[in-house]
PDB file of C-alpha atoms in Angstrom:
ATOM      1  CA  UNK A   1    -208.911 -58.771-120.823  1.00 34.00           C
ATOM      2  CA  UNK A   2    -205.721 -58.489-122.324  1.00 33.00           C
ATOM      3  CA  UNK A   3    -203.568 -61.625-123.073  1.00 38.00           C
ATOM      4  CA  UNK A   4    -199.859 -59.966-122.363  1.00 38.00           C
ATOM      5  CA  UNK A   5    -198.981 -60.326-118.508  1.00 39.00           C
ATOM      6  CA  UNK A   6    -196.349 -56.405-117.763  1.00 42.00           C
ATOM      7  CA  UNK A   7    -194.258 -59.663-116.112  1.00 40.00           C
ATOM      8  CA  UNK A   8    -192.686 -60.963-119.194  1.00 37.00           C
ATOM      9  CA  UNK A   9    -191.496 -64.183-116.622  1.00 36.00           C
ATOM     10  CA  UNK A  10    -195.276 -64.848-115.915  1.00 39.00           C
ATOM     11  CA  UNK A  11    -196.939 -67.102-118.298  1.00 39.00           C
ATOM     12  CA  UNK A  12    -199.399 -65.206-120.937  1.00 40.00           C
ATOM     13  CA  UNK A  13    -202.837 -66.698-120.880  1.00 43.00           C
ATOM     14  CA  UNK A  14    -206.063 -64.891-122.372  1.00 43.00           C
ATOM     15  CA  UNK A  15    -208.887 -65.208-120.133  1.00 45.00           C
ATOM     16  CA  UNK A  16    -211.052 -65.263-123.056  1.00 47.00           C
ATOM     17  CA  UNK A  17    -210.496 -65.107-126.983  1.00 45.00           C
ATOM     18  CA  UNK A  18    -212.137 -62.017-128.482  1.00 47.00           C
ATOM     19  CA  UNK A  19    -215.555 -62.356-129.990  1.00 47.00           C
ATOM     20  CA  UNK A  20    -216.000 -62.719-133.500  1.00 45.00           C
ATOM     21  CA  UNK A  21    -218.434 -61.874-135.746  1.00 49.00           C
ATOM     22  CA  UNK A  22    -220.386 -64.773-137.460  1.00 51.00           C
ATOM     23  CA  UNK A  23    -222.305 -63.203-140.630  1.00 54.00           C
ATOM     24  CA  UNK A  24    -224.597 -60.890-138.358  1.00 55.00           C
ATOM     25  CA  UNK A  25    -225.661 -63.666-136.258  1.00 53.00           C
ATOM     26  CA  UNK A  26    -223.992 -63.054-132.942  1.00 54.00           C
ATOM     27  CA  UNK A  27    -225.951 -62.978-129.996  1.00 56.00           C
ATOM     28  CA  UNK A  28    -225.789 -60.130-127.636  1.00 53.00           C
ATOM     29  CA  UNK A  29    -225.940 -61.259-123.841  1.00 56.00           C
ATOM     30  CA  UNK A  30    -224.632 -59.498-120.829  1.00 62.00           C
ATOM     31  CA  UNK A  31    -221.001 -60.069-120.365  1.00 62.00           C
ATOM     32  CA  UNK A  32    -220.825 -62.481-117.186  1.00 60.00           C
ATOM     33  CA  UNK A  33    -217.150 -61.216-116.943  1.00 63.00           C
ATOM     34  CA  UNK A  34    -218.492 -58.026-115.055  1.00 68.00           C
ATOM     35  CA  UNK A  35    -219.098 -59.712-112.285  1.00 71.00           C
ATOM     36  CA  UNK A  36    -215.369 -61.344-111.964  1.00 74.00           C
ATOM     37  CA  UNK A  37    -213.237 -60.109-108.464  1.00 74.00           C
ATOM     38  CA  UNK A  38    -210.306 -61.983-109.083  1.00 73.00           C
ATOM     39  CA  UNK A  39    -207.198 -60.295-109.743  1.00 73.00           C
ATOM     40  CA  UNK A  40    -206.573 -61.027-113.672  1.00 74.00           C
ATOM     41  CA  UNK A  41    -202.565 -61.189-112.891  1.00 75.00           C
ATOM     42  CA  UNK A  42    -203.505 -64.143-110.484  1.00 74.00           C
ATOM     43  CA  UNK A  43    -205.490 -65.678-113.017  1.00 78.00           C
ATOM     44  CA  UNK A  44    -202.590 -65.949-115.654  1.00 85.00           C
ATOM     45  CA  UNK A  45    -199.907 -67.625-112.651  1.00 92.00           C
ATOM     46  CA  UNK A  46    -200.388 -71.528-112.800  1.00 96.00           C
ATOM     47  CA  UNK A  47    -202.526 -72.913-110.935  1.00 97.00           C
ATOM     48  CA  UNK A  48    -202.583 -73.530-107.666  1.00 96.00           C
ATOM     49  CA  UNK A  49    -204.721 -75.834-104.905  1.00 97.00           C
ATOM     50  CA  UNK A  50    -205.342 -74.407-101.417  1.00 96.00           C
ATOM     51  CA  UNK A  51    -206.971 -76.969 -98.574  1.00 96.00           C
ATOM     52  CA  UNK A  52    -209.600 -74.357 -96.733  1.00 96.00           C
ATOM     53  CA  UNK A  53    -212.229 -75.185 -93.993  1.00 96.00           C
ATOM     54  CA  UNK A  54    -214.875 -77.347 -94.693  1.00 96.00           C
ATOM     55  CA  UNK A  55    -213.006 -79.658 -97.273  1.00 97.00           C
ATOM     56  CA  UNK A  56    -213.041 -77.497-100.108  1.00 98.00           C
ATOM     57  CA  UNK A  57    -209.789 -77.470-102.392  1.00 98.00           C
ATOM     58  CA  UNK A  58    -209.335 -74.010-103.990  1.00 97.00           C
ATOM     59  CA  UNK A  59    -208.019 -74.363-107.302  1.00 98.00           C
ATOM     60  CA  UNK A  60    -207.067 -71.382-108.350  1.00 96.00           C
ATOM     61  CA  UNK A  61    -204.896 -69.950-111.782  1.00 96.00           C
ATOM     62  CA  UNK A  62    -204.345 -70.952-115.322  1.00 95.00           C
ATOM     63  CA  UNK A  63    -204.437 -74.875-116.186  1.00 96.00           C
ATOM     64  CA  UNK A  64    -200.881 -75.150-117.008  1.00 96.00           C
ATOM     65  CA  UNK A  65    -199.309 -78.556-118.232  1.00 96.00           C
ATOM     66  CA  UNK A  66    -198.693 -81.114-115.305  1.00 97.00           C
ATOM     67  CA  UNK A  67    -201.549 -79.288-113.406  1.00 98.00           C
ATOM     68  CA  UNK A  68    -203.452 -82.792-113.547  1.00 98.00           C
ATOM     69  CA  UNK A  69    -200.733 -84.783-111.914  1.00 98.00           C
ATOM     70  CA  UNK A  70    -200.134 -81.583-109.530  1.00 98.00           C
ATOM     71  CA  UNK A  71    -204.120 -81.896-108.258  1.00 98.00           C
ATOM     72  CA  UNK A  72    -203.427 -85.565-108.058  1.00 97.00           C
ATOM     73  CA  UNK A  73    -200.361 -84.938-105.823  1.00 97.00           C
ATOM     74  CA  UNK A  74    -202.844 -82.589-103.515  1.00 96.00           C
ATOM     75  CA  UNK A  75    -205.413 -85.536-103.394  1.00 97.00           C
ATOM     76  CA  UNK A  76    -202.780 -88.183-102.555  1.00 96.00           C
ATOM     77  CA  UNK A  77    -201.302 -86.022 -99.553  1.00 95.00           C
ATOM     78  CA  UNK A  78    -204.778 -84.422 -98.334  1.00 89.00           C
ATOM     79  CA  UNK A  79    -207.703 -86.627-100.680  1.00 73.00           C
ATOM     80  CA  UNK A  80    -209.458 -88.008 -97.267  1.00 88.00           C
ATOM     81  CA  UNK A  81    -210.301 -84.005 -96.137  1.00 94.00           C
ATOM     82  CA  UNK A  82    -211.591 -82.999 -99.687  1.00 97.00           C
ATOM     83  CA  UNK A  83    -214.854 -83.569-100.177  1.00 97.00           C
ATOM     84  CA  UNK A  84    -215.409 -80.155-102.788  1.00 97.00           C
ATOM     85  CA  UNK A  85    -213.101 -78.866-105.841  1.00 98.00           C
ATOM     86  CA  UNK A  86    -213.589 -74.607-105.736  1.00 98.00           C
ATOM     87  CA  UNK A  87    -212.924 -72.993-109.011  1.00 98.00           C
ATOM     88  CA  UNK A  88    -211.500 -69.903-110.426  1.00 96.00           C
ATOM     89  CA  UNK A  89    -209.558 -70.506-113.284  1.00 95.00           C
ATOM     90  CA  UNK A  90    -209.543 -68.674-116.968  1.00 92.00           C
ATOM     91  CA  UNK A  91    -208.834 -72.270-118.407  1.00 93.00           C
ATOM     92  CA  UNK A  92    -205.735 -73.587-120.402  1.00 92.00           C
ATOM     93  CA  UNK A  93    -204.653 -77.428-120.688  1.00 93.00           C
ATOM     94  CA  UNK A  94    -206.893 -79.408-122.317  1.00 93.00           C
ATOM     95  CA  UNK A  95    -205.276 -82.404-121.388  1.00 95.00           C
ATOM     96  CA  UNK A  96    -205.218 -81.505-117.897  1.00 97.00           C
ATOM     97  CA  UNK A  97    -208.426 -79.988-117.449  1.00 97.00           C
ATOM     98  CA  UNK A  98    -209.410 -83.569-118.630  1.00 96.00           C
ATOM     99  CA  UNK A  99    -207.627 -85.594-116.368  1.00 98.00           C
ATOM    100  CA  UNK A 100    -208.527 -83.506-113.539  1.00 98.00           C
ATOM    101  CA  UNK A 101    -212.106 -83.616-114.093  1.00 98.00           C
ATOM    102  CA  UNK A 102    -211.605 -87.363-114.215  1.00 98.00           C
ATOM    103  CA  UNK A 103    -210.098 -87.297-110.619  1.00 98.00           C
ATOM    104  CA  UNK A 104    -212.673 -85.658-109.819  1.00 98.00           C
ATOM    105  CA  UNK A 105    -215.390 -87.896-110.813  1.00 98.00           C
ATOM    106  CA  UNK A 106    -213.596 -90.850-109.563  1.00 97.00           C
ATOM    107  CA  UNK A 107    -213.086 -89.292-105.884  1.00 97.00           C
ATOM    108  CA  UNK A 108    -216.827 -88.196-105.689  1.00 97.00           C
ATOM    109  CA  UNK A 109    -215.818 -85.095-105.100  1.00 98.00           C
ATOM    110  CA  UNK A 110    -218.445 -81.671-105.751  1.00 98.00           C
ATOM    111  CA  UNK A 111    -217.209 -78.690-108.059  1.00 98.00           C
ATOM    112  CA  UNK A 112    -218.315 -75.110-107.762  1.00 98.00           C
ATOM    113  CA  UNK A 113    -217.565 -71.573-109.486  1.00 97.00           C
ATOM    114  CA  UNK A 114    -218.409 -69.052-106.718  1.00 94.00           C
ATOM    115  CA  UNK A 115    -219.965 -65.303-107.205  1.00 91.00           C
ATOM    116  CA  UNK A 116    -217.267 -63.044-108.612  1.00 90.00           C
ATOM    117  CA  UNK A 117    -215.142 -66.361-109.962  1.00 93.00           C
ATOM    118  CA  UNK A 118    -214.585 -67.584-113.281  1.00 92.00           C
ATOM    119  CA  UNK A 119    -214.428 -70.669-114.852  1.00 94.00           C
ATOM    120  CA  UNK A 120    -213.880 -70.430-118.958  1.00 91.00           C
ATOM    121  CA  UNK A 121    -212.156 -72.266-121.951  1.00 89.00           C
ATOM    122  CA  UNK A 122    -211.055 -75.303-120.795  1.00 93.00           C
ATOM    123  CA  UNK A 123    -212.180 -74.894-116.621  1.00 96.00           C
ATOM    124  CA  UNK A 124    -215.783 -76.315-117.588  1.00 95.00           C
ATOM    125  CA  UNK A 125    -214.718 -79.245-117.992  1.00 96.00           C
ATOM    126  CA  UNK A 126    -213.372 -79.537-114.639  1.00 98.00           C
ATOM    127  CA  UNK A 127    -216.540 -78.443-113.313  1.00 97.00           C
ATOM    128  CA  UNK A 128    -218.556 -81.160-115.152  1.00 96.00           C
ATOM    129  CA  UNK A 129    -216.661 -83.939-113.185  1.00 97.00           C
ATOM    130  CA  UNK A 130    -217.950 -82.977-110.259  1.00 98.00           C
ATOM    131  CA  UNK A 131    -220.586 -85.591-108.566  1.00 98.00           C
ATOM    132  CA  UNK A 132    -222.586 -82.645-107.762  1.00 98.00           C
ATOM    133  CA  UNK A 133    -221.843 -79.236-109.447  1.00 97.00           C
ATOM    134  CA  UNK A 134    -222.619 -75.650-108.522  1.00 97.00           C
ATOM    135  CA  UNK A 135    -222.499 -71.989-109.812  1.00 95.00           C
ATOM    136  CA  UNK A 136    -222.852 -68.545-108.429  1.00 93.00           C
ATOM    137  CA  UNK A 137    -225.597 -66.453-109.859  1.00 88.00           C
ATOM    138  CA  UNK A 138    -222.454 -64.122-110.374  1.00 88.00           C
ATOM    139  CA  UNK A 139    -220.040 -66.590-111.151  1.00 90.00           C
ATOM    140  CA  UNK A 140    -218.601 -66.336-115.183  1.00 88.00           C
ATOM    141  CA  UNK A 141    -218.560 -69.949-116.658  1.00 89.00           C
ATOM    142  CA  UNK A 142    -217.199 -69.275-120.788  1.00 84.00           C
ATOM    143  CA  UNK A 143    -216.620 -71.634-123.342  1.00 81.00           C
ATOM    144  CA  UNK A 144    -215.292 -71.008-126.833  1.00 73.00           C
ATOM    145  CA  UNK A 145    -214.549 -71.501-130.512  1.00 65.00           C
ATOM    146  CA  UNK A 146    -211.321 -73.147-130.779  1.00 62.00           C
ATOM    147  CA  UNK A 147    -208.688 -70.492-132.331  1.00 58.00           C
ATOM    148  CA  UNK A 148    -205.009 -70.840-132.869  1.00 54.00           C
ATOM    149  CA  UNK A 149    -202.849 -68.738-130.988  1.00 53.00           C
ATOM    150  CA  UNK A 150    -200.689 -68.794-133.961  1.00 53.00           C
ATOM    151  CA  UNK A 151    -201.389 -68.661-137.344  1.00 50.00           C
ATOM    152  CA  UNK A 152    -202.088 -72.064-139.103  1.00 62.00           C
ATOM    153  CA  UNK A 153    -200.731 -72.315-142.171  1.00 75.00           C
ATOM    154  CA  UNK A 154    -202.595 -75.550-142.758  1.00 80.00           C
ATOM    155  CA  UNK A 155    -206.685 -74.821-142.612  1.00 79.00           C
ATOM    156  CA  UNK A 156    -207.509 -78.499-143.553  1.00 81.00           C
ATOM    157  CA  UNK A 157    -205.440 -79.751-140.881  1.00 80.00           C
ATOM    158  CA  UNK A 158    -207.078 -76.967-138.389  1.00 78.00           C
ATOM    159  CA  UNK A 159    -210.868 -77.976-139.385  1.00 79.00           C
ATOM    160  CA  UNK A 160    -209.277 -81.766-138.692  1.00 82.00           C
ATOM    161  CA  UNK A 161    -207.781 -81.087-135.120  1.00 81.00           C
ATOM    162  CA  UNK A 162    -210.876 -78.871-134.186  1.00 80.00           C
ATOM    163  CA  UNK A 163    -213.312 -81.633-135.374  1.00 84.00           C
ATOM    164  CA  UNK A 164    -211.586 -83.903-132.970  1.00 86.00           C
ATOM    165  CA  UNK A 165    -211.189 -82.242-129.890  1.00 85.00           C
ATOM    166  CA  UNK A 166    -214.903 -80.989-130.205  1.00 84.00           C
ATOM    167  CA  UNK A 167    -215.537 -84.784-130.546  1.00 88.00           C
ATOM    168  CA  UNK A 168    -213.589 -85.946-127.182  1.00 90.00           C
ATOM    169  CA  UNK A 169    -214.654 -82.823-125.712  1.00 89.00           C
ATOM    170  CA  UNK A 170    -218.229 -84.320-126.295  1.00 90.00           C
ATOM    171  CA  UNK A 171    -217.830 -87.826-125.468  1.00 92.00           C
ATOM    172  CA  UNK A 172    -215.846 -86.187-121.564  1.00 89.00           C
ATOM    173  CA  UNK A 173    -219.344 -84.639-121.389  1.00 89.00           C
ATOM    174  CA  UNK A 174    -221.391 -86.946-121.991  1.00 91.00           C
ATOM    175  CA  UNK A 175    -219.464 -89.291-119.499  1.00 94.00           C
ATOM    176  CA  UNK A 176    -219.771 -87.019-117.173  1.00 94.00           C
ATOM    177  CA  UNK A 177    -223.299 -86.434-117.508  1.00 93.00           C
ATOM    178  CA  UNK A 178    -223.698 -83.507-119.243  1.00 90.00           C
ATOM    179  CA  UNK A 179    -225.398 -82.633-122.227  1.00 87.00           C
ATOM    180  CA  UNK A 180    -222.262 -82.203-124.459  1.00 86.00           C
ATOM    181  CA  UNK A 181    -225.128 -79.204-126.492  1.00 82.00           C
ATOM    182  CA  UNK A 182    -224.409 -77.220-123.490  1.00 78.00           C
ATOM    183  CA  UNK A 183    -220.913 -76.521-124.346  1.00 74.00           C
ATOM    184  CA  UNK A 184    -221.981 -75.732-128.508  1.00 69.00           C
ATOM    185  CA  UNK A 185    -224.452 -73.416-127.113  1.00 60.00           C
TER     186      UNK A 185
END
């Protein structure tokens, strides 16, 4: 999918990073990203948290910074209808992706990636916080590498900053019940 949004006032977020060839020893798999509906413009707006029937928040749209105390704003105002977190998001904030999975856990709310929705980068996380957690047969659930957007001019210090978000990355998995080998496979 290609990273540049034809709005240049739209924020540019790559749904996933390209693959990259590993000495020979990529895997070939079917692409789950076939099976996405979602409009990829919609995808790169921030996202976004929709009360529907049933008490299922759709959050929907790139994890932009202050999503986290956005979703927290949605709880506050409507937390006693939500019982279930929807996802469809291409990822983005760490930080938030984080905290919201937190709020998550500590509301007791489910998560879910639908048929034809994805959930990739940093979404997963979000969808590991749920109490109970389910996916589509058709739903596309990614996780990456780290890259730099930009170049680093600094490789030490870009082995260093990768080595510890892969580390709190595991430890938010394992807290949250999930076998943090999941994500490395």
């Amino acid at each position: 999918w290609p990273a540049e949004s034809a709005d240049p006032m739209k924020r540019s977020v790559t749904v996933l990073p390209p693959a990259v060839e590993t000495h020979g020893a990529r895997e070939q798999s079917a692409d789950p990203r076939q099976f996405v509906r979602t409009d990829r413009d919609a995808l790169r707006d921030p996202i976004s948290f929709t009360l529907k029937a049933g008490g299922v928040l759709a959050a929907n749209g790139a994890i932009d910074q202050g999503a986290a105390a956005r979703f927290e704003s949605e709880l506050e105002a409507r937390g006693e209808y939500v019982t279930h977190v929807a996802l469809n998001s291409p990822g983005g904030s760490l930080e938030d992706a984080m905290a919201i999975s937190r709020l998550v856990r500590e509301r007791n709310l489910a998560t879910s990636v639908a048929d034809g929705a994805i959930c990739a980068s940093s979404c997963p996380l979000i969808l590991a916080g749920g109490v109970e957690r389910q996916a589509g047969d058709r739903a596309a659930i990614g996780v990456h590498q780290f890259y730099a957007a930009e170049e680093m001019n600094n490789p030490a210090q870009a082995m260093a900053d990768a080595q510890i978000i892969t580390a709190r990355i595991s430890r938010h998995l394992d807290e949250m019940g999930v076998d943090p080998a999941l994500w490395l496979h």
